[in-house]
Short mmCIF file of C-alpha atoms in Angstrom, two decimals:
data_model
loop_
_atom_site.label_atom_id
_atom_site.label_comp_id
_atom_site.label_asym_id
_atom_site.label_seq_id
_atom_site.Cartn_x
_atom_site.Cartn_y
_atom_site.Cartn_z
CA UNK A 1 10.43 -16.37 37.95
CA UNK A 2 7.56 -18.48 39.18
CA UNK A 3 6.53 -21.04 36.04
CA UNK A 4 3.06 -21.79 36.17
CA UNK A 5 1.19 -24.43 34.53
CA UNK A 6 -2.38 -22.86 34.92
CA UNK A 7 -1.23 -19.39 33.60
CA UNK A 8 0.79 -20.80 30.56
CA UNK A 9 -2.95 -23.24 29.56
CA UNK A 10 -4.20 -19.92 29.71
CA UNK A 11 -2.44 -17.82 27.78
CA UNK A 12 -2.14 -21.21 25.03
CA UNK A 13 -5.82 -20.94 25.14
CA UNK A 14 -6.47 -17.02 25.20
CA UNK A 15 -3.48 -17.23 21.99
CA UNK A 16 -5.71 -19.92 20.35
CA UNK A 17 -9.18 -17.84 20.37
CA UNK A 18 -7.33 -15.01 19.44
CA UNK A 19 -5.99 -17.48 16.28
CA UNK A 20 -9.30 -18.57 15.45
CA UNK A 21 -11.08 -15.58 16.06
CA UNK A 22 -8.73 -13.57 13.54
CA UNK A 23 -9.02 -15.97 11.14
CA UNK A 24 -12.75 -16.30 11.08
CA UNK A 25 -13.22 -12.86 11.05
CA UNK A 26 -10.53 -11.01 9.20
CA UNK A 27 -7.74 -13.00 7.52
CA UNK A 28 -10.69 -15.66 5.57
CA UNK A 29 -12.69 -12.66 4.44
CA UNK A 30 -10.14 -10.72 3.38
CA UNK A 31 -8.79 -13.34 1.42
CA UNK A 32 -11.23 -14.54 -0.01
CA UNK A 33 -11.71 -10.36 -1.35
CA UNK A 34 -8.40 -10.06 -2.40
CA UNK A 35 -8.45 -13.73 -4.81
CA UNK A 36 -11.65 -12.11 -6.03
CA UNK A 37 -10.50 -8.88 -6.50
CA UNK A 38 -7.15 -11.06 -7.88
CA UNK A 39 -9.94 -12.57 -10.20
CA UNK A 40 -11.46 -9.71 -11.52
CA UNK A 41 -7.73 -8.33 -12.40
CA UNK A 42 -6.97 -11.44 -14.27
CA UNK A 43 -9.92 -11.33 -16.43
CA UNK A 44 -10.06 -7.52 -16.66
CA UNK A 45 -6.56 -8.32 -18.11
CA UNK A 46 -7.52 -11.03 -20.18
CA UNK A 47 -10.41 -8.69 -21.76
CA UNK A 48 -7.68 -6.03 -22.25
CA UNK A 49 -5.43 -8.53 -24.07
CA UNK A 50 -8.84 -9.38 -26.46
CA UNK A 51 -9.53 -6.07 -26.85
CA UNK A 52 -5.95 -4.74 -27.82
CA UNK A 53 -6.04 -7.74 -30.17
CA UNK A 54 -9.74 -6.54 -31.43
CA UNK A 55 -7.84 -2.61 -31.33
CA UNK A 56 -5.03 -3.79 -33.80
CA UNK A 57 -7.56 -5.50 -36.22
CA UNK A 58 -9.46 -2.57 -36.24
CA UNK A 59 -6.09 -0.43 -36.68
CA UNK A 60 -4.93 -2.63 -39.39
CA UNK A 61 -8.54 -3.19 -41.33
CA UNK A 62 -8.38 0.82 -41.16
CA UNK A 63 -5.61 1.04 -42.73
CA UNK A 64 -6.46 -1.09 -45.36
CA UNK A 65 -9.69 1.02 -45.91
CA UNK A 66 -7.72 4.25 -45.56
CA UNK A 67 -4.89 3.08 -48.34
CA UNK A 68 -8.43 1.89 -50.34
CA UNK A 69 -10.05 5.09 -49.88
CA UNK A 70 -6.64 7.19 -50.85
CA UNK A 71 -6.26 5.34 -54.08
CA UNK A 72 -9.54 5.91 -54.93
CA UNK A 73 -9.33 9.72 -54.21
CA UNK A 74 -6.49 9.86 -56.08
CA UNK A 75 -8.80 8.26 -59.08
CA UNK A 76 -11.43 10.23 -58.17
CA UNK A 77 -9.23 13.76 -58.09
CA UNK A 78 -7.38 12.55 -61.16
CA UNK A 79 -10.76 12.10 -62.80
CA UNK A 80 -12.22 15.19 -61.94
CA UNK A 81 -8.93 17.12 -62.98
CA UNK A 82 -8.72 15.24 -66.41
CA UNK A 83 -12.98 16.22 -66.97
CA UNK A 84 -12.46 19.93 -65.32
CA UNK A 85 -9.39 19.93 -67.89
CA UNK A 86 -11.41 18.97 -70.80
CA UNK A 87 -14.60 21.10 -70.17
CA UNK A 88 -12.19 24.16 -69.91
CA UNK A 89 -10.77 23.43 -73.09
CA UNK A 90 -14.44 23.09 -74.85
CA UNK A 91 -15.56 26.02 -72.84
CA UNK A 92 -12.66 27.87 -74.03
CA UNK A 93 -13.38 26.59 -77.50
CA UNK A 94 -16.64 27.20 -77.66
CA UNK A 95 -16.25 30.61 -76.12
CA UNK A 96 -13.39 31.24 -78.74
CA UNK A 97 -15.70 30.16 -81.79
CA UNK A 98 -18.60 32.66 -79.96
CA UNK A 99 -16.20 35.46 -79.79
CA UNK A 100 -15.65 34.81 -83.17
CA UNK A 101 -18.72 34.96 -84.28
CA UNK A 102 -19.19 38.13 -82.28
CA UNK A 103 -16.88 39.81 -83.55
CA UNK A 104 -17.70 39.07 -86.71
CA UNK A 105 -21.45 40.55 -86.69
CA UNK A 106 -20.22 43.29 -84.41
CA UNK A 107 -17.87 44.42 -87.43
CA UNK A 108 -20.77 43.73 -90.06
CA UNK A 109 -22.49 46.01 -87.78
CA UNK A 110 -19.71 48.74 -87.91
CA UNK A 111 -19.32 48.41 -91.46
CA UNK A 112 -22.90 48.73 -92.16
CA UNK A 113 -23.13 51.91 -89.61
CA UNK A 114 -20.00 53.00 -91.21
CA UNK A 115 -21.59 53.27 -94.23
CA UNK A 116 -24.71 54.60 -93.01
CA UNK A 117 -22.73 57.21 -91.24
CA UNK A 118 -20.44 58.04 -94.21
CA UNK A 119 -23.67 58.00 -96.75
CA UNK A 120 -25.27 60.55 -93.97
CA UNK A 121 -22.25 62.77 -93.73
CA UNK A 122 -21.92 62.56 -97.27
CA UNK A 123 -25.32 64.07 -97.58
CA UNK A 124 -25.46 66.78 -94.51
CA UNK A 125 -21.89 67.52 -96.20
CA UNK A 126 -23.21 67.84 -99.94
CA UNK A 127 -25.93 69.83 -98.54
CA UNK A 128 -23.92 72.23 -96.55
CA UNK A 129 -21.99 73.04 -99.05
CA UNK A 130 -24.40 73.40 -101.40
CA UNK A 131 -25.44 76.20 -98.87
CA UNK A 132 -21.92 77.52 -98.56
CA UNK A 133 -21.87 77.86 -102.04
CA UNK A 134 -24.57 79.46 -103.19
CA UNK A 135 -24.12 81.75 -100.52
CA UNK A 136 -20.73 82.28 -101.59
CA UNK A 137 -20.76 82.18 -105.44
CA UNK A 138 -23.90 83.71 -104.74
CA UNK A 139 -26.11 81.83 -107.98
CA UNK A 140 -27.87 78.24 -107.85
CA UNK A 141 -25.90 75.85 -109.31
CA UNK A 142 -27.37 73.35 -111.47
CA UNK A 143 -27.78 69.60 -110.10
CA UNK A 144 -24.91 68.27 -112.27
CA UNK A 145 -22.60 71.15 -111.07
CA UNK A 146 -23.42 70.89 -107.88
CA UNK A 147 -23.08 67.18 -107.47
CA UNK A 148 -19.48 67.19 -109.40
CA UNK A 149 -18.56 69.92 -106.45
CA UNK A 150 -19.59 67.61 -103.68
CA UNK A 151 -17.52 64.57 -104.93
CA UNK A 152 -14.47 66.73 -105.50
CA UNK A 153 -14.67 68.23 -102.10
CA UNK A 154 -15.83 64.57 -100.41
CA UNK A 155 -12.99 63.64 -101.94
CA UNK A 156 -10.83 65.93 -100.53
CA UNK A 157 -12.45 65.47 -97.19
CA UNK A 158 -11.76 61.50 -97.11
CA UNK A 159 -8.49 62.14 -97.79
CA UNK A 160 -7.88 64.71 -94.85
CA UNK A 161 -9.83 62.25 -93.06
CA UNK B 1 4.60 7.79 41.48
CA UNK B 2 2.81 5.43 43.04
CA UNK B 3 5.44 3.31 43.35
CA UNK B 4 8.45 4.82 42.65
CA UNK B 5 10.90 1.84 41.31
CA UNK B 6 8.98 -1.32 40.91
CA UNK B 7 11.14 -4.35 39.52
CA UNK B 8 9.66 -7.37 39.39
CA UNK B 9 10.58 -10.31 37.10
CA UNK B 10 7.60 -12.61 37.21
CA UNK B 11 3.92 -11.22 37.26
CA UNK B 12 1.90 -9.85 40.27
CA UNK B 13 -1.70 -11.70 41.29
CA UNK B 14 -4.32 -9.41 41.01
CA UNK B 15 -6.88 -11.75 42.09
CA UNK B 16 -7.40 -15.41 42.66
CA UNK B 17 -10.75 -17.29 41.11
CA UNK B 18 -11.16 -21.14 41.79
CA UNK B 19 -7.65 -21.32 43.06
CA UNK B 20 -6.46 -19.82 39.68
CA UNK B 21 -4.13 -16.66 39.86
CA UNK B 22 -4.92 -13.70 37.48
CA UNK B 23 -1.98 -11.73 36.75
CA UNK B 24 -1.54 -8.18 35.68
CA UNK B 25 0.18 -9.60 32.27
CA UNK B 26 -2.46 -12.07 31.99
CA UNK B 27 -5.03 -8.80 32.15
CA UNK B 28 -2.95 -7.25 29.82
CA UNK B 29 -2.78 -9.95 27.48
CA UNK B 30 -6.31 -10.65 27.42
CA UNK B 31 -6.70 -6.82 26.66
CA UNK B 32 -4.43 -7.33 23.67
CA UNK B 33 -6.70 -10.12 22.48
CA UNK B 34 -9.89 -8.27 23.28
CA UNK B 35 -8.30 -5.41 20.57
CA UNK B 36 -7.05 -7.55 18.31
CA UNK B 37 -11.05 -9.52 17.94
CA UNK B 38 -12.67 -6.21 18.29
CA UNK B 39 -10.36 -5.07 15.49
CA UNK B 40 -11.55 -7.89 13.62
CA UNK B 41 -15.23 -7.81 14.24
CA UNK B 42 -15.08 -4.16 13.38
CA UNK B 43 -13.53 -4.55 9.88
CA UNK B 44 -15.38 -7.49 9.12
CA UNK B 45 -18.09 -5.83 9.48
CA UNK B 46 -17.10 -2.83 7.21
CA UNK B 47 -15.59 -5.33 4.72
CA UNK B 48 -17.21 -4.39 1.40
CA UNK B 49 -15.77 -6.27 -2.02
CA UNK B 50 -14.75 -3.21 -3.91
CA UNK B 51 -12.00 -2.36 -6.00
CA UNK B 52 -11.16 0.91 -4.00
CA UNK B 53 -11.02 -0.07 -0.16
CA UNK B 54 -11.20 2.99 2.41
CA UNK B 55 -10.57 3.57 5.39
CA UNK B 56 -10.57 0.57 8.18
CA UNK B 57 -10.39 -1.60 5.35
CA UNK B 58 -7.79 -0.19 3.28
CA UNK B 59 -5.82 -0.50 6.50
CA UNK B 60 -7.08 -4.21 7.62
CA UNK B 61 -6.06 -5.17 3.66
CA UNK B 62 -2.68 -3.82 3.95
CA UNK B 63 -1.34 -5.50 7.01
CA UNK B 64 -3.16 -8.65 5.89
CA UNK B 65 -1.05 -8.08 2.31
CA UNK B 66 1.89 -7.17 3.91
CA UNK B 67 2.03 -10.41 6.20
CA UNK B 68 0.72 -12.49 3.09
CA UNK B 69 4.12 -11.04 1.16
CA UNK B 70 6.16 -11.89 3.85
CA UNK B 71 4.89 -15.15 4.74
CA UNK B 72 4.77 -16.08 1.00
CA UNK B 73 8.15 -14.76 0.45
CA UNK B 74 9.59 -17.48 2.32
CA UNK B 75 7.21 -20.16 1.62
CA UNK B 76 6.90 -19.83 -2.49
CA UNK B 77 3.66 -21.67 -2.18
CA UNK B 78 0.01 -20.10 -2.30
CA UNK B 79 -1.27 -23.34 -0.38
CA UNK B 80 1.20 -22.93 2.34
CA UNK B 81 0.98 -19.46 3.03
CA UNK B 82 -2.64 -19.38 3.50
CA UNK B 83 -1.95 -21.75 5.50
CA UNK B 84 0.63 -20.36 8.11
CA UNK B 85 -0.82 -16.74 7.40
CA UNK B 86 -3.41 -16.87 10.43
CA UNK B 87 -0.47 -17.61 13.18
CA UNK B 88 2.28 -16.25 11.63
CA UNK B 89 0.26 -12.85 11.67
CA UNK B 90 -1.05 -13.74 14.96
CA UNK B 91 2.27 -13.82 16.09
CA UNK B 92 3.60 -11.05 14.87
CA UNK B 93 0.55 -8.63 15.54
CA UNK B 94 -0.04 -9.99 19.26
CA UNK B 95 3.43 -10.00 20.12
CA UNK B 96 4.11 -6.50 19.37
CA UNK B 97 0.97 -5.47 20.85
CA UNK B 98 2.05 -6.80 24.16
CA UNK B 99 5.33 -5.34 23.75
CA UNK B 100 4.00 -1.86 22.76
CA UNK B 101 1.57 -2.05 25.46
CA UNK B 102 4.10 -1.85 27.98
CA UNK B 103 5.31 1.43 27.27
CA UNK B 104 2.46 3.07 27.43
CA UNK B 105 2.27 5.27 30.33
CA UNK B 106 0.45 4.10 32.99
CA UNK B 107 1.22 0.33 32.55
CA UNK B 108 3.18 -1.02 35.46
CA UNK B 109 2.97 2.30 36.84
CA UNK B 110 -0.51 2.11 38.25
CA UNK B 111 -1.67 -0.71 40.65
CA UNK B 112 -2.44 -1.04 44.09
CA UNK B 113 -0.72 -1.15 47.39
CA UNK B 114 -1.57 -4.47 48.79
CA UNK B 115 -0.73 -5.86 52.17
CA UNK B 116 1.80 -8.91 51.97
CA UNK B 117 2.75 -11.61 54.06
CA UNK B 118 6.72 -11.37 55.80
CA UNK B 119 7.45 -14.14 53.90
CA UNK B 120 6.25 -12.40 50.51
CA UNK B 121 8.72 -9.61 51.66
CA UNK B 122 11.83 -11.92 52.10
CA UNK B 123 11.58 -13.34 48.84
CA UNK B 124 10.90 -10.11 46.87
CA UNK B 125 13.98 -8.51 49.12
CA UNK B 126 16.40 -11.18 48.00
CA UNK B 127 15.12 -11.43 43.87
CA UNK B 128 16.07 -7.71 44.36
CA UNK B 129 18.92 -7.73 46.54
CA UNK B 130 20.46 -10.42 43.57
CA UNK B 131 18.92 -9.86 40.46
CA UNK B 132 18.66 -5.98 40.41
CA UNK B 133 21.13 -4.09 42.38
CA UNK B 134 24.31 -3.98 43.13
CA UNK B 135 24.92 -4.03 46.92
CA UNK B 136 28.36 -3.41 48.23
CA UNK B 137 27.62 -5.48 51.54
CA UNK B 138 25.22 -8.16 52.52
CA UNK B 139 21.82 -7.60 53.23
CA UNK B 140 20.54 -8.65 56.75
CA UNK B 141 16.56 -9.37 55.96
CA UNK B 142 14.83 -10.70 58.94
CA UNK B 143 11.23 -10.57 58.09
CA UNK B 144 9.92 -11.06 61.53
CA UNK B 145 11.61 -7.76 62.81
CA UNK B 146 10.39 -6.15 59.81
CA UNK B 147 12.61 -6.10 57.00
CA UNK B 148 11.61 -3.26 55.00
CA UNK B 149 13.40 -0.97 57.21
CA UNK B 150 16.55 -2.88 56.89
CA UNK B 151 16.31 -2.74 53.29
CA UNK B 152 16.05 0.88 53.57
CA UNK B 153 18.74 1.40 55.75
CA UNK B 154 20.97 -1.01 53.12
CA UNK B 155 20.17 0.73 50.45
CA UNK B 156 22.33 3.84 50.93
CA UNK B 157 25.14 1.36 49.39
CA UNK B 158 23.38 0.35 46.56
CA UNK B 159 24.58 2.50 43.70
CA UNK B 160 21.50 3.36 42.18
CA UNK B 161 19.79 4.32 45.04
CA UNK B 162 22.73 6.92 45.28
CA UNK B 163 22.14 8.75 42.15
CA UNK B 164 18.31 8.74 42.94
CA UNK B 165 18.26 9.70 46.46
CA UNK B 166 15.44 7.75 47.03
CA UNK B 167 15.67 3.73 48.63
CA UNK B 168 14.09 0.78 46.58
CA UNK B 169 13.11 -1.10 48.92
CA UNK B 170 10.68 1.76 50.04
CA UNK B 171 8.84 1.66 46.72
CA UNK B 172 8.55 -1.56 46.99
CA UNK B 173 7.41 -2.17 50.32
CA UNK B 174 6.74 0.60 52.75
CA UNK B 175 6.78 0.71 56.50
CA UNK B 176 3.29 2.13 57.46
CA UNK B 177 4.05 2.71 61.06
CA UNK B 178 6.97 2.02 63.20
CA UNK B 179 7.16 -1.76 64.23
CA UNK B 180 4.85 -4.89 63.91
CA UNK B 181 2.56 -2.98 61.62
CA UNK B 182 1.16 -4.07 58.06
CA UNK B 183 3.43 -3.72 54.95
CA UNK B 184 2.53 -3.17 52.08
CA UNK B 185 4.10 -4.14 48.58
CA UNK B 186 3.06 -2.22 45.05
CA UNK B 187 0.77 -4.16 42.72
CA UNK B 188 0.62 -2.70 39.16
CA UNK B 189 -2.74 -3.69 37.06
CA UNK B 190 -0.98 -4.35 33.81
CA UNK B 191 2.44 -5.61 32.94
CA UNK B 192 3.14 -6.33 29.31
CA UNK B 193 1.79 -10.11 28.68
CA UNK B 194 5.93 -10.73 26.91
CA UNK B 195 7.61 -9.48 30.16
CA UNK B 196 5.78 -12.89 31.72
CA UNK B 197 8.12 -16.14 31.08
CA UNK B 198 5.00 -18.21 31.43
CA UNK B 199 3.10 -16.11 28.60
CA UNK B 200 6.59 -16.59 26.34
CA UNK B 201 6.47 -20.21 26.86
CA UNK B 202 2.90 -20.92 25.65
CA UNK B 203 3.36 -18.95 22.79
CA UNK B 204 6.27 -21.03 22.15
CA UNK B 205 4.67 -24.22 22.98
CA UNK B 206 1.80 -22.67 20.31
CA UNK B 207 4.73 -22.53 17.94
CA UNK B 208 6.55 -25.60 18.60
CA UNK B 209 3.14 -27.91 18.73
CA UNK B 210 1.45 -25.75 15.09
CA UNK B 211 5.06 -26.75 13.92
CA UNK B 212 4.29 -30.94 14.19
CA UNK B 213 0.81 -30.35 13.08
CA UNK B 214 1.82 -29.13 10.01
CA UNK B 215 4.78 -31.27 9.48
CA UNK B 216 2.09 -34.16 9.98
CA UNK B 217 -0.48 -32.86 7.95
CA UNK B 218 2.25 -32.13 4.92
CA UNK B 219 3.72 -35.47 5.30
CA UNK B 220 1.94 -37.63 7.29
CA UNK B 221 3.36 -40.00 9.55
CA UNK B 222 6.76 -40.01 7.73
CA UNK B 223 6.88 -36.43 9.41
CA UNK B 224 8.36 -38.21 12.73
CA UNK B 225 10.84 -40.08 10.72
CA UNK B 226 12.78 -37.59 11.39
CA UNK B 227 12.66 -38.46 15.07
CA UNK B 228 12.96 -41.64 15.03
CA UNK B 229 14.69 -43.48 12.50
CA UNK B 230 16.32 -46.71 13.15
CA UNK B 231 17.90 -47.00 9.10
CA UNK B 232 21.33 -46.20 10.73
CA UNK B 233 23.18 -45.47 13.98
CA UNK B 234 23.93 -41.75 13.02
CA UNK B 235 20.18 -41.44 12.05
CA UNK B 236 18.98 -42.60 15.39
CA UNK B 237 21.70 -40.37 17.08
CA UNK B 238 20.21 -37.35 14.75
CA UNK B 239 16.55 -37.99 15.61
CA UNK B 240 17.49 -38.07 19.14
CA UNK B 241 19.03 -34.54 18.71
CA UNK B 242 15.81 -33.16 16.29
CA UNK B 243 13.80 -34.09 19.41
CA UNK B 244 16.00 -32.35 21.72
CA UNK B 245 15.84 -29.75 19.56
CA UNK B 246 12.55 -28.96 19.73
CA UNK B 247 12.65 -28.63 23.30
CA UNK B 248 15.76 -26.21 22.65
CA UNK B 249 13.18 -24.11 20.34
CA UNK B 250 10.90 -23.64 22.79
CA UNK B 251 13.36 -22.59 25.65
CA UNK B 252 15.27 -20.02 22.96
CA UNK B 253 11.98 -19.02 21.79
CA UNK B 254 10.22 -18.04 25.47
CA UNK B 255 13.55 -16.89 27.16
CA UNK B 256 14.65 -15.09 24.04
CA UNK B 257 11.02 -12.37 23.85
CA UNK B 258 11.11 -12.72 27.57
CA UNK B 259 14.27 -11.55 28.21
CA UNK B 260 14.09 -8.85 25.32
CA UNK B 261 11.06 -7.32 26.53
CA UNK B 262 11.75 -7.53 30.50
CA UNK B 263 15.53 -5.98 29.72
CA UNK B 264 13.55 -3.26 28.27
CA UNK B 265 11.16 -3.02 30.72
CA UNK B 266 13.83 -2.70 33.37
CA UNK B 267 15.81 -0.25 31.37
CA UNK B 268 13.44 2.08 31.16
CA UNK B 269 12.68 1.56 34.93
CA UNK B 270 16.13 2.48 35.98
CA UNK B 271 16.75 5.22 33.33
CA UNK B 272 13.03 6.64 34.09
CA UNK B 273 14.39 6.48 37.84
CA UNK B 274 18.10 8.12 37.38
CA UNK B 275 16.93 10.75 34.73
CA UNK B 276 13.31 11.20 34.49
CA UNK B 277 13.07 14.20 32.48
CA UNK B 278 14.45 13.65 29.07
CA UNK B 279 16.87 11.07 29.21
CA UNK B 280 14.40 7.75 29.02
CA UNK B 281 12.78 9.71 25.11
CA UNK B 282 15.58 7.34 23.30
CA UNK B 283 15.38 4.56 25.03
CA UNK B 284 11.41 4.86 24.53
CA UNK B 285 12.66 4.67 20.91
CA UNK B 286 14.90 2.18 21.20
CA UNK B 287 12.55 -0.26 22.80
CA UNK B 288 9.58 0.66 19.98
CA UNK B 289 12.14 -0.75 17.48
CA UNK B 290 13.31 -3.85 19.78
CA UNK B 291 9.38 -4.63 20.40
CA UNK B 292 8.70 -4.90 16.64
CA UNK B 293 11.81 -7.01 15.83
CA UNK B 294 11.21 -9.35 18.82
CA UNK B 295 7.84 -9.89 17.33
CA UNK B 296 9.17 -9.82 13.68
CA UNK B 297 11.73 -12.57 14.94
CA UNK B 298 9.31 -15.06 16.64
CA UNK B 299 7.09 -15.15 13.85
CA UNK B 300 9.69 -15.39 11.13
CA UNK B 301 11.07 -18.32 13.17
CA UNK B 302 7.82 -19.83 13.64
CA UNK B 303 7.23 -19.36 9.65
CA UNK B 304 10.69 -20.65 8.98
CA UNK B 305 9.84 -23.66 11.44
CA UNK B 306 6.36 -24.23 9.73
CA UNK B 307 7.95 -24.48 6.29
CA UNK B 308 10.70 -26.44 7.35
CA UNK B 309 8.68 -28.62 9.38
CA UNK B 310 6.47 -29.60 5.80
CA UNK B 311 9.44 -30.45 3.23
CA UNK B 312 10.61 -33.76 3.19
CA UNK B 313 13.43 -34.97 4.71
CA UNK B 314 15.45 -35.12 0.66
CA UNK B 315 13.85 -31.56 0.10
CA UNK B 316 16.13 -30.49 3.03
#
C-alpha cells in the first residue's frame, strides 16, 4: 500500500478536468435548458390561468346571452302562438261566414232547380197523361178538362211523392 | 488465465515518464474520465432546446435531473445546488464508473508478464504471505536462491491453494527455468482507479478542500471560526477537534471506497479462483450494488459536507 504523492496530484488533477470539463459541457447547458424549458412551463401556465379566466367569462357572458335569448324565444313562441291562435280563429270565421254564404246560394240554387225541375215534370207529366188519356178515354178532352185532370193527378203524385 | 490469482493491494507501474509512475488504475481512471468528457462533448453537441428531448439527451437530462433532485433534496436551496451539482455528480458518476469498470472482464485479468527484481519478489511474497492467505507454517523466502519456488512448495499448506489445486505464488511469479534464471511477476493493464488508496485519497482531498471553499465563499472568513475560536476554553478545545476532524474525513472517506472496492475486488478473485463456473454470478451482483452505494455514499457525504460546511455556526 505504497502512498504516492505524484499519483494522488494526478488523479486531484485528472478529477478536476473531469469537474470542469462536465460542467462546461453538460451540467451548464443542460441547466440552463431545463430553467428555460422551467420558463416556458411557468408562463405556458400563467397563459392557461388567463385563458381559463378568459374561458369562464366567456362561459358566464354565454350564459347570460343564452338565458337572454331563451326569454326572448319564449316571447317570440308565445307571440307567434297568440297571432297563429288569432288568425285561426278569423280564418275559421271567415271560412264559417263563406260557408254560410255558400250554402245559402247553393240552396237558392236547389230551390230554383227544384222548381224548374218540378215545373218541367209537371209539364212532361201533364202531357203524358194527356196522351194516356186520350188514348184511353179514347176522345180529346177540352183544355179546361184536361188541365183540371193534370192538377188532380199532380196532386196525387206530390203526395205519393 | 494469464495469471491465474493475481492479488495485489496497491497498483502495478506500467510505465515510468520523467520519473513519474503510470499505474494500471491511473490508466483506468483516466479512461473513466476520457468517457465521462466524451459523454459530454457528445451530448452537448446533440443538445437541442426542445420540449420533447430524445435519445442521448433525454438520457443526459435525466441523470442531470435525477442528481439535481437529490442534491436539492438535501440542500433546499436553488443557489446551492447548482452549486454543488457539478462535483456532487462528478462524484457519484466517476466513482461508480471506476467501480463498475473493474468487473468487467478483462480488467485485472489482462496485463503483461514483466521481469522483476528479487527484491520486488520478497516484498510481493510477504504482502501475500500476510495480507492474503492463510499459511499454517512460516514461509522461508530467500530471494537470492530464488524464492518463487519456495513459495510454491509452501503453498500446499495454504488453504486456498488446496481447494484450487493450483499454487499462488506461481501466478504470481513463475520460475522460467530451473535456477538463477529471470522471474517474472503478472502486470494487469487496468485495475479499477477506487481499488488504488492513492486515487481514494485525492478524491477525498477534492472533497475535503471543495468543502472549505465553499464554507469560505458562503461565509467568508467567519467560516474558520469554527477552527479557531478563542471566545472560550471549550470553543478552542472544539475547533481543535473540527480540524482534526477534517483530517478524520479524509482518512474515512479514502480508506472507506478503498477498502469497499478492493474487498470486492479480492472476493471475486478468490471465489472466481475456488468456483469459477457459476458460483462468482452473485457476487458479480453483489458488488454492482456495493459499487453504486460506495459511490452514492461519497457523494452524499461530500453534499452533506458542502451544505454543512455553508450554514453558520447558529444555523447548526
Amino acid at each position: 500500500m505504497d502512498i504516492q504523492l505524484t499519483q494522488i496530484l494526478f488523479q486531484i488533477i485528472n478529477f478536476s478536468v473531469v469537474v470542469g470539463a462536465v460542467s462546461f459541457l453538460l451540467y451548464k447547458p443542460v441547466l440552463k435548458i431545463f430553467d428555460e424549458r422551467s420558463k416556458r412551463i411557468a408562463e405556458g401556465e400563467r397563459a392557461a390561468v388567463k385563458a381559463q379566466k378568459a374561458y369562464s367569462e366567456i362561459e358566464k357572458r354565454q350564459k347570460i346571452v343564452e338565458s337572454e335569448l331563451k326569454k326572448e324565444r319564449n316571447k317570440v313562441i308565445k307571440d307567434a302562438q297568440t297571432e297563429a291562435g288569432e288568425r285561426r280563429d278569423t280564418i275559421i270565421s271567415d271560412a264559417k261566414a263563406q260557408a254560410k254564404v255558400e250554402i245559402a246560394e247553393l240552396k237558392t240554387q236547389w230551390e230554383n232547380e227544384k222548381a224548374m225541375l218540378f215545373k218541367k215534370a209537371e209539364k212532361d207529366m201533364a202531357e203524358s197523361i194527356l196522351s194516356i188519356s186520350e188514348k184511353v178515354i179514347g176522345d180529346a178532352l177540352d183544355k179546361k178538362a184536361a188541365s183540371q185532370l193534370i192538377d188532380s193527378e199532380l196532386k196525387k203524385i206530390i203526395k205519393a211523392l | 488465465m494469464a495469471a491465474g490469482l493475481h492479488i495485489s493491494i496497491s497498483a502495478e507501474t506500467l510505465l515510468t515518464i520523467g520519473g513519474i509512475s503510470i499505474t494500471n488504475s491511473m490508466l483506468t481512471s483516466l479512461i473513466v474520465s476520457g468517457l465521462i468528457i466524451a459523454f459530454a462533448l457528445m451530448v452537448n453537441l446533440k443538445l437541442k432546446d426542445t420540449s420533447n428531448p430524445r435519445g442521448l439527451q433525454n438520457f443526459a437530462e435525466w441523470i442531470i435531473e435525477s442528481l439535481h433532485n437529490l442534491v436539492h433534496g438535501v440542500t433546499g436551496d436553488l443557489k446551492k445546488t447548482r452549486l454543488f451539482l457539478p462535483f456532487v455528480g462528478t462524484f457519484l458518476i466517476w466513482i461508480l464508473l471506476n467501480n463498475w469498470l473493474g468487473l468487467l472482464p478483462g480488467v485485472g485479468t489482462i496485463g503483461l508478464q514483466e521481469e522483476v527484481e528479487s527484491t520486488e519478489i520478497e516484498e510481493h511474497a510477504s504482502s501475500l504471505v500476510t495480507q492474503t492467505y492463510a499459511v499454517t507454517e512460516p514461509v522461508e523466502i530467500d530471494a537470492t536462491t530464488h524464492t518463487e519456488v519456495e513459495l510454491v512448495d509452501t503453498n500446499e499448506e495454504v488453504t486456498i491453494e488446496e481447494a484450487h489445486q493450483e499454487p499462488a505464488a506461481e501466478s504470481e511469479y513463475k520460475e522460467e527455468s530451473a535456477h538463477g534464471e529471470a522471474k517474472t511477476k503478472f502486470v494487469p493493464f487496468l485495475r479499477p482507479g477506487t481499488a488504488d488508496l492513492n486515487t481514494t485519497l485525492a478524491l477525498a482531498i477534492v472533497s475535503v478542500f471543495m468543502t472549505q471553499v465553499f464554507g469560505v465563499q458562503a461565509l467568508g472568513l467567519s467560516y474558520f471560526k469554527k477552527y479557531i475560536n478563542f471566545s472560550n476554553p471549550i470553543m478552542t478545545f472544539v475547533g481543535f477537534l473540527e480540524i482534526i476532524s477534517e483530517f478524520a474525513k479524509i482518512i474515512s472517506f479514502a480508506f472507506r471506497l478503498f477498502g469497499n472496492i478492493f474487498a470486492g475486488e479480492v472476493l471475486l478473485v478468490v471465489i472466481s479462483a475456488l468456483l469459477p463456473i457459476i458460483a462468482p454470478m452473485p457476487f458479480y451482483g453483489l458488488e454492482i450494488f456495493v459499487g453504486f452505494i460506495q459511490a452514492l455514499v461519497f457523494a452524499m457525504l461530500s453534499l452533506v459536507f458542502f451544505n454543512m460546511a455553508t450554514q453558520s455556526h447558529e444555523q447548526h
